[in-house]
Amino acid sequence: MKVYAINGSPRKNKNTATLLQKALDGVKASEKDNEIETEIINLYDLNYTGCKSCFACKRLEGKSYGKCAVKDDIYEVLENLSQADGIIFGTPVYFGNITGQLQSFLERLLFPNFEYDKNYTSIAPKKMATAFIYTMNVSEEIMDIANYKLTFSKIESSIERIFTKPQIMYSNDTYQFDDYSKYKSDAFSEEAKAEHRKVQFPLDCQKAFEIGAILIK
Ligand SMILES: Cc1cc2nc3c(=O)[nH]c(=O)nc-3n(C[C@H](O)[C@H](O)[C@H](O)COP(=O)(O)O)c2cc1C
């Protein structure tokens, strides 16, 4: 069995990557027979574009029907993910949305997997378990006022349609820099941020772990 975490942050050891690793730790902890392999894929290490609208994945009797035909760094990743038992997506929120890198990746992962029939039927070879972890600067309250969840729900519903309904978690008010005194950041209280980091982030890590622990039933 194999579970992948897809890191949509350019940073490999900050908020999003940390929570993804905790989720994979949870996956590992849940296994009874040492049979689940895990892997993090850092999207910013890879060279690729979003969907090019070539429609090779929809061409009748084409050799790429149902698969992405674009041969770049994620060609093999997409091939591997099609056989995954679980996928945990993680992203920082950029301008109220998932990162561009993750959006491009999801276009390539999701689009070939539904048919252009009346129901947009999913033809994904496997309906693996999924989860989505969002990290962001704003508080939970502002996230709600700014209606972030409405934006997020669009990609979540495509993931549900094609694979399975994702478990969701949000990590708010994240610590953005190692040393706030070195950056223009008077929009924030460093003290409040540090306190949140100390008290809330470990709870977020626990939540991510729990999401991983119940991913594969
Ligand atoms: C280009 C950019 C845009 C951002 N836009 C938002 C935003 O719209 N809302 C928000 O709450 N945080 C925003 N942030 C903050 C990040 O979402 C937040 O710090 C996140 O936890 C960073 O994740 P990382 O530590 O895994 O890189 C933005 C950060 C960057 C660099």
PDB file of C-alpha atoms and ligand atoms in Angstrom:
ATOM      1  CA  MET A   1       0.000   0.000   0.000  1.00  0.00           C
ATOM      2  CA  LYS A   2       1.193   3.509  -0.674  1.00  0.00           C
ATOM      3  CA  VAL A   3       0.094   6.921   0.566  1.00  0.00           C
ATOM      4  CA  TYR A   4       1.443  10.136  -0.941  1.00  0.00           C
ATOM      5  CA  ALA A   5       1.553  13.659   0.452  1.00  0.00           C
ATOM      6  CA  ILE A   6       1.614  16.420  -2.137  1.00  0.00           C
ATOM      7  CA  ASN A   7       3.340  19.545  -0.832  1.00  0.00           C
ATOM      8  CA  GLY A   8       1.997  22.634  -2.582  1.00  0.00           C
ATOM      9  CA  SER A   9       4.331  24.935  -0.633  1.00  0.00           C
ATOM     10  CA  PRO A  10       7.699  26.059  -1.975  1.00  0.00           C
ATOM     11  CA  ARG A  11       9.050  25.535   1.561  1.00  0.00           C
ATOM     12  CA  LYS A  12      10.038  22.009   2.520  1.00  0.00           C
ATOM     13  CA  ASN A  13      10.142  22.346   6.290  1.00  0.00           C
ATOM     14  CA  LYS A  14       7.617  25.000   7.269  1.00  0.00           C
ATOM     15  CA  ASN A  15       3.922  24.898   8.141  1.00  0.00           C
ATOM     16  CA  THR A  16       2.445  22.888   5.272  1.00  0.00           C
ATOM     17  CA  ALA A  17       5.300  20.394   4.977  1.00  0.00           C
ATOM     18  CA  THR A  18       5.323  19.857   8.763  1.00  0.00           C
ATOM     19  CA  LEU A  19       1.604  19.077   8.844  1.00  0.00           C
ATOM     20  CA  LEU A  20       1.894  16.779   5.836  1.00  0.00           C
ATOM     21  CA  GLN A  21       4.693  14.873   7.552  1.00  0.00           C
ATOM     22  CA  LYS A  22       2.546  14.560  10.704  1.00  0.00           C
ATOM     23  CA  ALA A  23      -0.299  13.209   8.594  1.00  0.00           C
ATOM     24  CA  LEU A  24       2.047  10.628   7.049  1.00  0.00           C
ATOM     25  CA  ASP A  25       3.267   9.751  10.564  1.00  0.00           C
ATOM     26  CA  GLY A  26      -0.394   9.136  11.413  1.00  0.00           C
ATOM     27  CA  VAL A  27      -0.777   6.889   8.363  1.00  0.00           C
ATOM     28  CA  LYS A  28       2.279   4.904   9.462  1.00  0.00           C
ATOM     29  CA  ALA A  29       1.053   4.659  13.056  1.00  0.00           C
ATOM     30  CA  SER A  30      -2.273   3.262  11.866  1.00  0.00           C
ATOM     31  CA  GLU A  31      -0.791   0.369   9.959  1.00  0.00           C
ATOM     32  CA  LYS A  32      -1.123  -3.038  11.482  1.00  0.00           C
ATOM     33  CA  ASP A  33       1.279  -4.968   9.315  1.00  0.00           C
ATOM     34  CA  ASN A  34       4.053  -2.561   8.277  1.00  0.00           C
ATOM     35  CA  GLU A  35       2.768  -2.519   4.764  1.00  0.00           C
ATOM     36  CA  ILE A  36       2.034   1.123   4.060  1.00  0.00           C
ATOM     37  CA  GLU A  37       4.769   3.074   2.311  1.00  0.00           C
ATOM     38  CA  THR A  38       4.631   6.868   2.412  1.00  0.00           C
ATOM     39  CA  GLU A  39       6.238   9.579   0.290  1.00  0.00           C
ATOM     40  CA  ILE A  40       6.148  13.372   0.151  1.00  0.00           C
ATOM     41  CA  ILE A  41       6.240  14.963  -3.281  1.00  0.00           C
ATOM     42  CA  ASN A  42       7.491  18.547  -3.259  1.00  0.00           C
ATOM     43  CA  LEU A  43       5.842  20.154  -6.246  1.00  0.00           C
ATOM     44  CA  TYR A  44       8.267  23.073  -6.374  1.00  0.00           C
ATOM     45  CA  ASP A  45      11.129  20.640  -7.125  1.00  0.00           C
ATOM     46  CA  LEU A  46       9.440  19.623 -10.359  1.00  0.00           C
ATOM     47  CA  ASN A  47       9.176  21.262 -13.763  1.00  0.00           C
ATOM     48  CA  TYR A  48       5.689  21.084 -15.203  1.00  0.00           C
ATOM     49  CA  THR A  49       2.787  23.164 -16.426  1.00  0.00           C
ATOM     50  CA  GLY A  50      -0.951  23.051 -15.903  1.00  0.00           C
ATOM     51  CA  CYS A  51      -3.252  21.304 -18.384  1.00  0.00           C
ATOM     52  CA  LYS A  52      -2.390  22.261 -21.990  1.00  0.00           C
ATOM     53  CA  SER A  53      -5.858  21.476 -23.290  1.00  0.00           C
ATOM     54  CA  CYS A  54      -4.486  19.009 -25.859  1.00  0.00           C
ATOM     55  CA  PHE A  55      -7.482  16.702 -25.153  1.00  0.00           C
ATOM     56  CA  ALA A  56      -5.360  13.580 -25.748  1.00  0.00           C
ATOM     57  CA  CYS A  57      -6.987  12.267 -22.540  1.00  0.00           C
ATOM     58  CA  LYS A  58     -10.443  12.522 -24.163  1.00  0.00           C
ATOM     59  CA  ARG A  59      -9.580  11.346 -27.690  1.00  0.00           C
ATOM     60  CA  LEU A  60     -11.658   8.335 -28.665  1.00  0.00           C
ATOM     61  CA  GLU A  61      -9.499   5.247 -29.128  1.00  0.00           C
ATOM     62  CA  GLY A  62      -6.443   7.382 -28.384  1.00  0.00           C
ATOM     63  CA  LYS A  63      -3.565   5.702 -26.550  1.00  0.00           C
ATOM     64  CA  SER A  64      -3.740   8.321 -23.798  1.00  0.00           C
ATOM     65  CA  TYR A  65      -7.489   8.093 -23.180  1.00  0.00           C
ATOM     66  CA  GLY A  66      -8.053   8.749 -19.463  1.00  0.00           C
ATOM     67  CA  LYS A  67      -4.410   9.690 -18.905  1.00  0.00           C
ATOM     68  CA  CYS A  68      -2.393  12.869 -19.133  1.00  0.00           C
ATOM     69  CA  ALA A  69      -0.226  12.705 -22.273  1.00  0.00           C
ATOM     70  CA  VAL A  70       2.097  15.598 -21.413  1.00  0.00           C
ATOM     71  CA  LYS A  71       5.593  14.217 -20.830  1.00  0.00           C
ATOM     72  CA  ASP A  72       7.256  16.387 -18.237  1.00  0.00           C
ATOM     73  CA  ASP A  73       8.420  15.932 -14.625  1.00  0.00           C
ATOM     74  CA  ILE A  74       4.996  14.904 -13.336  1.00  0.00           C
ATOM     75  CA  TYR A  75       4.189  12.337 -16.031  1.00  0.00           C
ATOM     76  CA  GLU A  76       5.474   9.494 -13.862  1.00  0.00           C
ATOM     77  CA  VAL A  77       4.146  11.041 -10.638  1.00  0.00           C
ATOM     78  CA  LEU A  78       0.625  11.028 -12.097  1.00  0.00           C
ATOM     79  CA  GLU A  79       1.095   7.427 -13.190  1.00  0.00           C
ATOM     80  CA  ASN A  80       2.135   6.454  -9.639  1.00  0.00           C
ATOM     81  CA  LEU A  81      -0.706   8.412  -8.033  1.00  0.00           C
ATOM     82  CA  SER A  82      -3.268   6.567 -10.132  1.00  0.00           C
ATOM     83  CA  GLN A  83      -2.397   3.433  -8.119  1.00  0.00           C
ATOM     84  CA  ALA A  84      -2.098   5.168  -4.714  1.00  0.00           C
ATOM     85  CA  ASP A  85      -4.142   4.052  -1.724  1.00  0.00           C
ATOM     86  CA  GLY A  86      -4.259   7.557  -0.309  1.00  0.00           C
ATOM     87  CA  ILE A  87      -3.325  11.114  -1.291  1.00  0.00           C
ATOM     88  CA  ILE A  88      -2.978  13.981   1.191  1.00  0.00           C
ATOM     89  CA  PHE A  89      -2.789  17.386  -0.460  1.00  0.00           C
ATOM     90  CA  GLY A  90      -1.296  20.331   1.416  1.00  0.00           C
ATOM     91  CA  THR A  91      -1.119  23.975   0.455  1.00  0.00           C
ATOM     92  CA  PRO A  92      -0.405  27.383   1.866  1.00  0.00           C
ATOM     93  CA  VAL A  93      -3.162  29.835   1.002  1.00  0.00           C
ATOM     94  CA  TYR A  94      -1.985  32.408  -1.545  1.00  0.00           C
ATOM     95  CA  PHE A  95      -4.410  35.240  -2.265  1.00  0.00           C
ATOM     96  CA  GLY A  96      -7.298  33.324  -0.771  1.00  0.00           C
ATOM     97  CA  ASN A  97      -6.656  30.225  -2.869  1.00  0.00           C
ATOM     98  CA  ILE A  98      -4.425  27.173  -3.218  1.00  0.00           C
ATOM     99  CA  THR A  99      -0.979  27.868  -4.696  1.00  0.00           C
ATOM    100  CA  GLY A 100      -0.610  28.142  -8.466  1.00  0.00           C
ATOM    101  CA  GLN A 101       1.737  25.160  -8.447  1.00  0.00           C
ATOM    102  CA  LEU A 102      -0.876  22.946  -6.782  1.00  0.00           C
ATOM    103  CA  GLN A 103      -3.646  24.276  -9.041  1.00  0.00           C
ATOM    104  CA  SER A 104      -1.575  23.346 -12.139  1.00  0.00           C
ATOM    105  CA  PHE A 105      -0.847  19.936 -10.658  1.00  0.00           C
ATOM    106  CA  LEU A 106      -4.520  19.275  -9.902  1.00  0.00           C
ATOM    107  CA  GLU A 107      -5.552  20.242 -13.435  1.00  0.00           C
ATOM    108  CA  ARG A 108      -3.242  17.523 -14.716  1.00  0.00           C
ATOM    109  CA  LEU A 109      -4.264  14.975 -12.078  1.00  0.00           C
ATOM    110  CA  LEU A 110      -8.023  15.491 -12.194  1.00  0.00           C
ATOM    111  CA  PHE A 111      -8.997  16.405 -15.756  1.00  0.00           C
ATOM    112  CA  PRO A 112      -8.051  13.109 -17.477  1.00  0.00           C
ATOM    113  CA  ASN A 113      -9.970  11.205 -14.813  1.00  0.00           C
ATOM    114  CA  PHE A 114     -13.481  12.197 -15.755  1.00  0.00           C
ATOM    115  CA  GLU A 115     -15.382  11.402 -18.893  1.00  0.00           C
ATOM    116  CA  TYR A 116     -17.095  14.008 -20.972  1.00  0.00           C
ATOM    117  CA  ASP A 117     -20.404  12.166 -20.637  1.00  0.00           C
ATOM    118  CA  LYS A 118     -23.622  13.607 -19.227  1.00  0.00           C
ATOM    119  CA  ASN A 119     -22.602  12.826 -15.643  1.00  0.00           C
ATOM    120  CA  TYR A 120     -18.900  13.629 -15.933  1.00  0.00           C
ATOM    121  CA  THR A 121     -18.349  10.058 -14.742  1.00  0.00           C
ATOM    122  CA  SER A 122     -15.111   9.386 -12.914  1.00  0.00           C
ATOM    123  CA  ILE A 123     -12.909   6.879 -14.734  1.00  0.00           C
ATOM    124  CA  ALA A 124     -10.125   7.030 -12.139  1.00  0.00           C
ATOM    125  CA  PRO A 125      -8.651   3.516 -11.915  1.00  0.00           C
ATOM    126  CA  LYS A 126      -8.698   3.743  -8.123  1.00  0.00           C
ATOM    127  CA  LYS A 127     -10.901   5.699  -5.701  1.00  0.00           C
ATOM    128  CA  MET A 128      -8.256   6.283  -3.060  1.00  0.00           C
ATOM    129  CA  ALA A 129      -8.767   8.015   0.291  1.00  0.00           C
ATOM    130  CA  THR A 130      -7.982  11.741   0.212  1.00  0.00           C
ATOM    131  CA  ALA A 131      -7.339  14.639   2.567  1.00  0.00           C
ATOM    132  CA  PHE A 132      -6.635  18.346   2.123  1.00  0.00           C
ATOM    133  CA  ILE A 133      -4.602  20.487   4.525  1.00  0.00           C
ATOM    134  CA  TYR A 134      -4.652  24.287   4.220  1.00  0.00           C
ATOM    135  CA  THR A 135      -2.270  26.591   6.093  1.00  0.00           C
ATOM    136  CA  MET A 136      -2.724  30.347   6.164  1.00  0.00           C
ATOM    137  CA  ASN A 137      -1.822  33.579   7.864  1.00  0.00           C
ATOM    138  CA  VAL A 138      -5.365  34.682   8.664  1.00  0.00           C
ATOM    139  CA  SER A 139      -7.275  33.635  11.761  1.00  0.00           C
ATOM    140  CA  GLU A 140     -10.183  31.213  11.593  1.00  0.00           C
ATOM    141  CA  GLU A 141     -12.543  34.168  12.035  1.00  0.00           C
ATOM    142  CA  ILE A 142     -11.137  36.114   9.059  1.00  0.00           C
ATOM    143  CA  MET A 143     -11.048  32.934   6.988  1.00  0.00           C
ATOM    144  CA  ASP A 144     -14.813  32.665   7.558  1.00  0.00           C
ATOM    145  CA  ILE A 145     -15.541  36.365   6.995  1.00  0.00           C
ATOM    146  CA  ALA A 146     -13.540  36.319   3.743  1.00  0.00           C
ATOM    147  CA  ASN A 147     -15.392  33.169   2.670  1.00  0.00           C
ATOM    148  CA  TYR A 148     -12.207  31.227   1.904  1.00  0.00           C
ATOM    149  CA  LYS A 149     -14.062  27.932   2.300  1.00  0.00           C
ATOM    150  CA  LEU A 150     -16.271  28.711  -0.701  1.00  0.00           C
ATOM    151  CA  THR A 151     -13.182  28.953  -2.919  1.00  0.00           C
ATOM    152  CA  PHE A 152     -11.679  25.820  -1.396  1.00  0.00           C
ATOM    153  CA  SER A 153     -14.918  23.869  -1.851  1.00  0.00           C
ATOM    154  CA  LYS A 154     -14.599  24.017  -5.652  1.00  0.00           C
ATOM    155  CA  ILE A 155     -11.421  21.963  -5.844  1.00  0.00           C
ATOM    156  CA  GLU A 156     -12.612  19.729  -2.982  1.00  0.00           C
ATOM    157  CA  SER A 157     -15.782  18.851  -4.892  1.00  0.00           C
ATOM    158  CA  SER A 158     -13.754  17.877  -7.974  1.00  0.00           C
ATOM    159  CA  ILE A 159     -11.556  15.650  -5.807  1.00  0.00           C
ATOM    160  CA  GLU A 160     -14.685  14.084  -4.297  1.00  0.00           C
ATOM    161  CA  ARG A 161     -16.249  13.524  -7.716  1.00  0.00           C
ATOM    162  CA  ILE A 162     -13.140  11.863  -9.119  1.00  0.00           C
ATOM    163  CA  PHE A 163     -11.683  10.054  -6.102  1.00  0.00           C
ATOM    164  CA  THR A 164     -13.352  10.365  -2.679  1.00  0.00           C
ATOM    165  CA  LYS A 165     -14.555  13.100  -0.337  1.00  0.00           C
ATOM    166  CA  PRO A 166     -11.437  14.583   1.263  1.00  0.00           C
ATOM    167  CA  GLN A 167     -10.983  14.989   4.995  1.00  0.00           C
ATOM    168  CA  ILE A 168     -10.260  18.684   5.513  1.00  0.00           C
ATOM    169  CA  MET A 169      -8.191  20.647   7.986  1.00  0.00           C
ATOM    170  CA  TYR A 170      -7.170  24.294   8.334  1.00  0.00           C
ATOM    171  CA  SER A 171      -4.141  25.630  10.181  1.00  0.00           C
ATOM    172  CA  ASN A 172      -4.683  29.341  10.801  1.00  0.00           C
ATOM    173  CA  ASP A 173      -2.547  32.228  11.977  1.00  0.00           C
ATOM    174  CA  THR A 174       0.663  30.459  10.935  1.00  0.00           C
ATOM    175  CA  TYR A 175       4.129  31.662  11.788  1.00  0.00           C
ATOM    176  CA  GLN A 176       5.561  33.008   8.541  1.00  0.00           C
ATOM    177  CA  PHE A 177       9.201  33.913   9.240  1.00  0.00           C
ATOM    178  CA  ASP A 178      11.816  32.597  11.641  1.00  0.00           C
ATOM    179  CA  ASP A 179      12.501  36.068  13.001  1.00  0.00           C
ATOM    180  CA  TYR A 180       9.775  38.706  12.722  1.00  0.00           C
ATOM    181  CA  SER A 181      12.192  41.497  13.697  1.00  0.00           C
ATOM    182  CA  LYS A 182      14.033  41.056  10.377  1.00  0.00           C
ATOM    183  CA  TYR A 183      10.989  41.681   8.198  1.00  0.00           C
ATOM    184  CA  LYS A 184       8.476  44.460   7.670  1.00  0.00           C
ATOM    185  CA  SER A 185       5.598  42.890   9.543  1.00  0.00           C
ATOM    186  CA  ASP A 186       3.902  45.440  11.778  1.00  0.00           C
ATOM    187  CA  ALA A 187       0.549  44.170  10.466  1.00  0.00           C
ATOM    188  CA  PHE A 188       1.034  41.334  12.980  1.00  0.00           C
ATOM    189  CA  SER A 189       1.837  41.037  16.637  1.00  0.00           C
ATOM    190  CA  GLU A 190       4.904  38.835  16.842  1.00  0.00           C
ATOM    191  CA  GLU A 191       4.041  37.985  20.427  1.00  0.00           C
ATOM    192  CA  ALA A 192       0.557  36.802  19.504  1.00  0.00           C
ATOM    193  CA  LYS A 193       1.972  34.853  16.550  1.00  0.00           C
ATOM    194  CA  ALA A 194       4.613  33.195  18.740  1.00  0.00           C
ATOM    195  CA  GLU A 195       1.999  32.294  21.344  1.00  0.00           C
ATOM    196  CA  HIS A 196      -0.280  30.833  18.685  1.00  0.00           C
ATOM    197  CA  ARG A 197       2.672  28.871  17.301  1.00  0.00           C
ATOM    198  CA  LYS A 198       3.451  27.524  20.766  1.00  0.00           C
ATOM    199  CA  VAL A 199      -0.097  26.648  21.796  1.00  0.00           C
ATOM    200  CA  GLN A 200      -2.111  26.008  18.639  1.00  0.00           C
ATOM    201  CA  PHE A 201       0.382  24.625  16.126  1.00  0.00           C
ATOM    202  CA  PRO A 202       1.079  21.466  18.183  1.00  0.00           C
ATOM    203  CA  LEU A 203      -2.698  20.895  18.260  1.00  0.00           C
ATOM    204  CA  ASP A 204      -2.801  21.345  14.482  1.00  0.00           C
ATOM    205  CA  CYS A 205       0.012  18.797  14.200  1.00  0.00           C
ATOM    206  CA  GLN A 206      -2.039  16.396  16.315  1.00  0.00           C
ATOM    207  CA  LYS A 207      -5.090  16.955  14.100  1.00  0.00           C
ATOM    208  CA  ALA A 208      -2.987  16.256  10.990  1.00  0.00           C
ATOM    209  CA  PHE A 209      -1.692  13.080  12.642  1.00  0.00           C
ATOM    210  CA  GLU A 210      -5.270  11.977  13.376  1.00  0.00           C
ATOM    211  CA  ILE A 211      -6.337  12.646   9.793  1.00  0.00           C
ATOM    212  CA  GLY A 212      -3.500  10.389   8.643  1.00  0.00           C
ATOM    213  CA  ALA A 213      -4.349   7.773  11.240  1.00  0.00           C
ATOM    214  CA  ILE A 214      -7.876   7.282   9.905  1.00  0.00           C
ATOM    215  CA  LEU A 215      -7.103   7.774   6.215  1.00  0.00           C
ATOM    216  CA  ILE A 216      -6.790   4.087   5.404  1.00  0.00           C
ATOM    217  CA  LYS A 217      -9.562   2.146   7.071  1.00  0.00           C
TER     218      LYS A 217
HETATM  219  C1  LIG B   1       2.445  34.937  -2.131  1.00  0.00           C
HETATM  220  C2  LIG B   1       1.759  34.740  -0.795  1.00  0.00           C
HETATM  221  C3  LIG B   1       0.403  35.001  -0.681  1.00  0.00           C
HETATM  222  C4  LIG B   1      -0.258  34.774   0.528  1.00  0.00           C
HETATM  223  N1  LIG B   1      -1.600  35.021   0.606  1.00  0.00           N
HETATM  224  C5  LIG B   1      -2.267  34.725   1.757  1.00  0.00           C
HETATM  225  C6  LIG B   1      -3.674  34.923   1.834  1.00  0.00           C
HETATM  226  O1  LIG B   1      -4.338  35.352   0.907  1.00  0.00           O
HETATM  227  N2  LIG B   1      -4.277  34.614   3.008  1.00  0.00           N
HETATM  228  C7  LIG B   1      -3.591  34.103   4.079  1.00  0.00           C
HETATM  229  O2  LIG B   1      -4.199  33.833   5.110  1.00  0.00           O
HETATM  230  N3  LIG B   1      -2.257  33.915   4.028  1.00  0.00           N
HETATM  231  C8  LIG B   1      -1.579  34.199   2.891  1.00  0.00           C
HETATM  232  N4  LIG B   1      -0.225  33.979   2.810  1.00  0.00           N
HETATM  233  C9  LIG B   1       0.475  33.373   3.977  1.00  0.00           C
HETATM  234  C10 LIG B   1       0.665  31.855   3.841  1.00  0.00           C
HETATM  235  O3  LIG B   1      -0.507  31.221   3.392  1.00  0.00           O
HETATM  236  C11 LIG B   1       1.027  31.221   5.184  1.00  0.00           C
HETATM  237  O4  LIG B   1       2.118  31.867   5.758  1.00  0.00           O
HETATM  238  C12 LIG B   1       1.275  29.725   5.020  1.00  0.00           C
HETATM  239  O5  LIG B   1       1.112  29.072   6.253  1.00  0.00           O
HETATM  240  C13 LIG B   1       2.675  29.441   4.503  1.00  0.00           C
HETATM  241  O6  LIG B   1       2.866  28.062   4.364  1.00  0.00           O
HETATM  242  P1  LIG B   1       4.326  27.411   4.401  1.00  0.00           P
HETATM  243  O7  LIG B   1       4.917  27.807   5.717  1.00  0.00           O
HETATM  244  O8  LIG B   1       4.093  25.962   4.293  1.00  0.00           O
HETATM  245  O9  LIG B   1       5.079  27.949   3.242  1.00  0.00           O
HETATM  246  C14 LIG B   1       0.460  34.262   1.649  1.00  0.00           C
HETATM  247  C15 LIG B   1       1.855  34.035   1.524  1.00  0.00           C
HETATM  248  C16 LIG B   1       2.505  34.280   0.320  1.00  0.00           C
HETATM  249  C17 LIG B   1       3.997  34.021   0.223  1.00  0.00           C
END
